[in-house]
Short mmCIF file of C-alpha atoms in Angstrom, two decimals:
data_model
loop_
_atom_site.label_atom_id
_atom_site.label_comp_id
_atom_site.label_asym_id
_atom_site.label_seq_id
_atom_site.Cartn_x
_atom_site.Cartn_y
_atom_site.Cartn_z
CA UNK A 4 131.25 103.12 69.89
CA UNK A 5 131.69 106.93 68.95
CA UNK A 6 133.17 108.94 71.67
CA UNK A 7 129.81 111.18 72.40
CA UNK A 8 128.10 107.44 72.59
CA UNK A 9 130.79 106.85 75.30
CA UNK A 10 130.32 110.33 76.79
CA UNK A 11 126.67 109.53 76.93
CA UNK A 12 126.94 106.57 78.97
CA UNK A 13 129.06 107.97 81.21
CA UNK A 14 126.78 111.19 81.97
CA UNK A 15 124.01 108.55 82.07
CA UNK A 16 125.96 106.80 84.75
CA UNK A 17 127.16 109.59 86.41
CA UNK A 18 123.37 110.45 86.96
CA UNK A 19 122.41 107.12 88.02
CA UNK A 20 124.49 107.03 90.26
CA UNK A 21 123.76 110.13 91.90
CA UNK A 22 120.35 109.59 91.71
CA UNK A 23 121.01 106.33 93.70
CA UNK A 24 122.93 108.24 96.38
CA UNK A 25 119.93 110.66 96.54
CA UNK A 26 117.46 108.18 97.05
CA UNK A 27 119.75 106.47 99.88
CA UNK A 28 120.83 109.60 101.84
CA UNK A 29 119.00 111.24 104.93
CA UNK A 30 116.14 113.50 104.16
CA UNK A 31 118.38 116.28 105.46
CA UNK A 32 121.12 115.58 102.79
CA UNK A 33 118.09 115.32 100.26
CA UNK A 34 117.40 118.52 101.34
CA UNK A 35 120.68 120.21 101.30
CA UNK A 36 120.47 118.88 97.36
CA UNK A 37 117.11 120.49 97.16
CA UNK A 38 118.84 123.78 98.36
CA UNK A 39 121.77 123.56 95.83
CA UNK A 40 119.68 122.93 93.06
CA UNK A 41 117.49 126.11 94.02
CA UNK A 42 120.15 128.10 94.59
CA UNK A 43 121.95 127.55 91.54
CA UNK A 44 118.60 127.64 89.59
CA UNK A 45 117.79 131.43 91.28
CA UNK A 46 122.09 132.66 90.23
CA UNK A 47 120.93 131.54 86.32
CA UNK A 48 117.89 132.93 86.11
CA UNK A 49 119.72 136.27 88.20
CA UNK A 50 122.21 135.92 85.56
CA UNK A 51 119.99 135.84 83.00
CA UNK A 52 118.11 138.78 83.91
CA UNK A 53 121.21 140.74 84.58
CA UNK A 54 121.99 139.54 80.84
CA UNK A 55 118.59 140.81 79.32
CA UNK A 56 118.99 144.38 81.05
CA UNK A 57 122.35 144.98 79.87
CA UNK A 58 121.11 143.83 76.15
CA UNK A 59 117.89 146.29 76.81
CA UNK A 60 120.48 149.12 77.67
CA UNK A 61 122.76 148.38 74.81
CA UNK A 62 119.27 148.37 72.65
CA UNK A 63 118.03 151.47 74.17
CA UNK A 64 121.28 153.47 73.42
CA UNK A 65 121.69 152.00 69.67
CA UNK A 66 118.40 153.73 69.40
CA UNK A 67 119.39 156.99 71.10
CA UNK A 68 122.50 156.98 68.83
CA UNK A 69 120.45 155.84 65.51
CA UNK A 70 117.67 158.86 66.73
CA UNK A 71 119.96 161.73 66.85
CA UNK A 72 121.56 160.79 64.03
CA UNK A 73 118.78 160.75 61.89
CA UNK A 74 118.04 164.32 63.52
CA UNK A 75 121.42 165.57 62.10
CA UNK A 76 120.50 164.24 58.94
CA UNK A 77 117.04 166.02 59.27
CA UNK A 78 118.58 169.41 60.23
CA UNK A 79 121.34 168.39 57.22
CA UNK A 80 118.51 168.21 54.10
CA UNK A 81 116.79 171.23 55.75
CA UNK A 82 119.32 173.07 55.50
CA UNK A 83 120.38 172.87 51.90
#
């Protein structure tokens, strides 16, 4: 057995098991995993948002950069 085979089994495990302790716990500790799982699914998609508007403002100020440098060049030709 390769060792992601064995890492497989053990993630598989890992998740069987805590699937088993979901299914036997309270419906209050069900929910509490309810909440976790929301609240770390709202932090990536936060993050991920975060990540797209700092990639739009990086974007948006290549462009700025790329637009007045063209405009040099413009005013450059013209010129001569």
């Amino acid at each position: 057995m390769g060792n992601k085979t064995k890492g497989l089994l053990a993630l598989l495990g890992l998740g069987a098991l805590a699937y088993w302790k979901y299914k036997n716990s309270s419906p209050e500790e069900q929910q509490a995993v309810k909440d976790k799982i929301n609240n770390a699914k709202d932090n990536l998609n936060k993050w991920g948002n975060d990540l797209k508007d700092k990639a739009n403002n990086v974007a948006s100020q290549v462009q700025e950069k790329v637009d007045g440098m063209k405009e040099k060049a413009e005013e450059t030709v013209n010129q001569n």
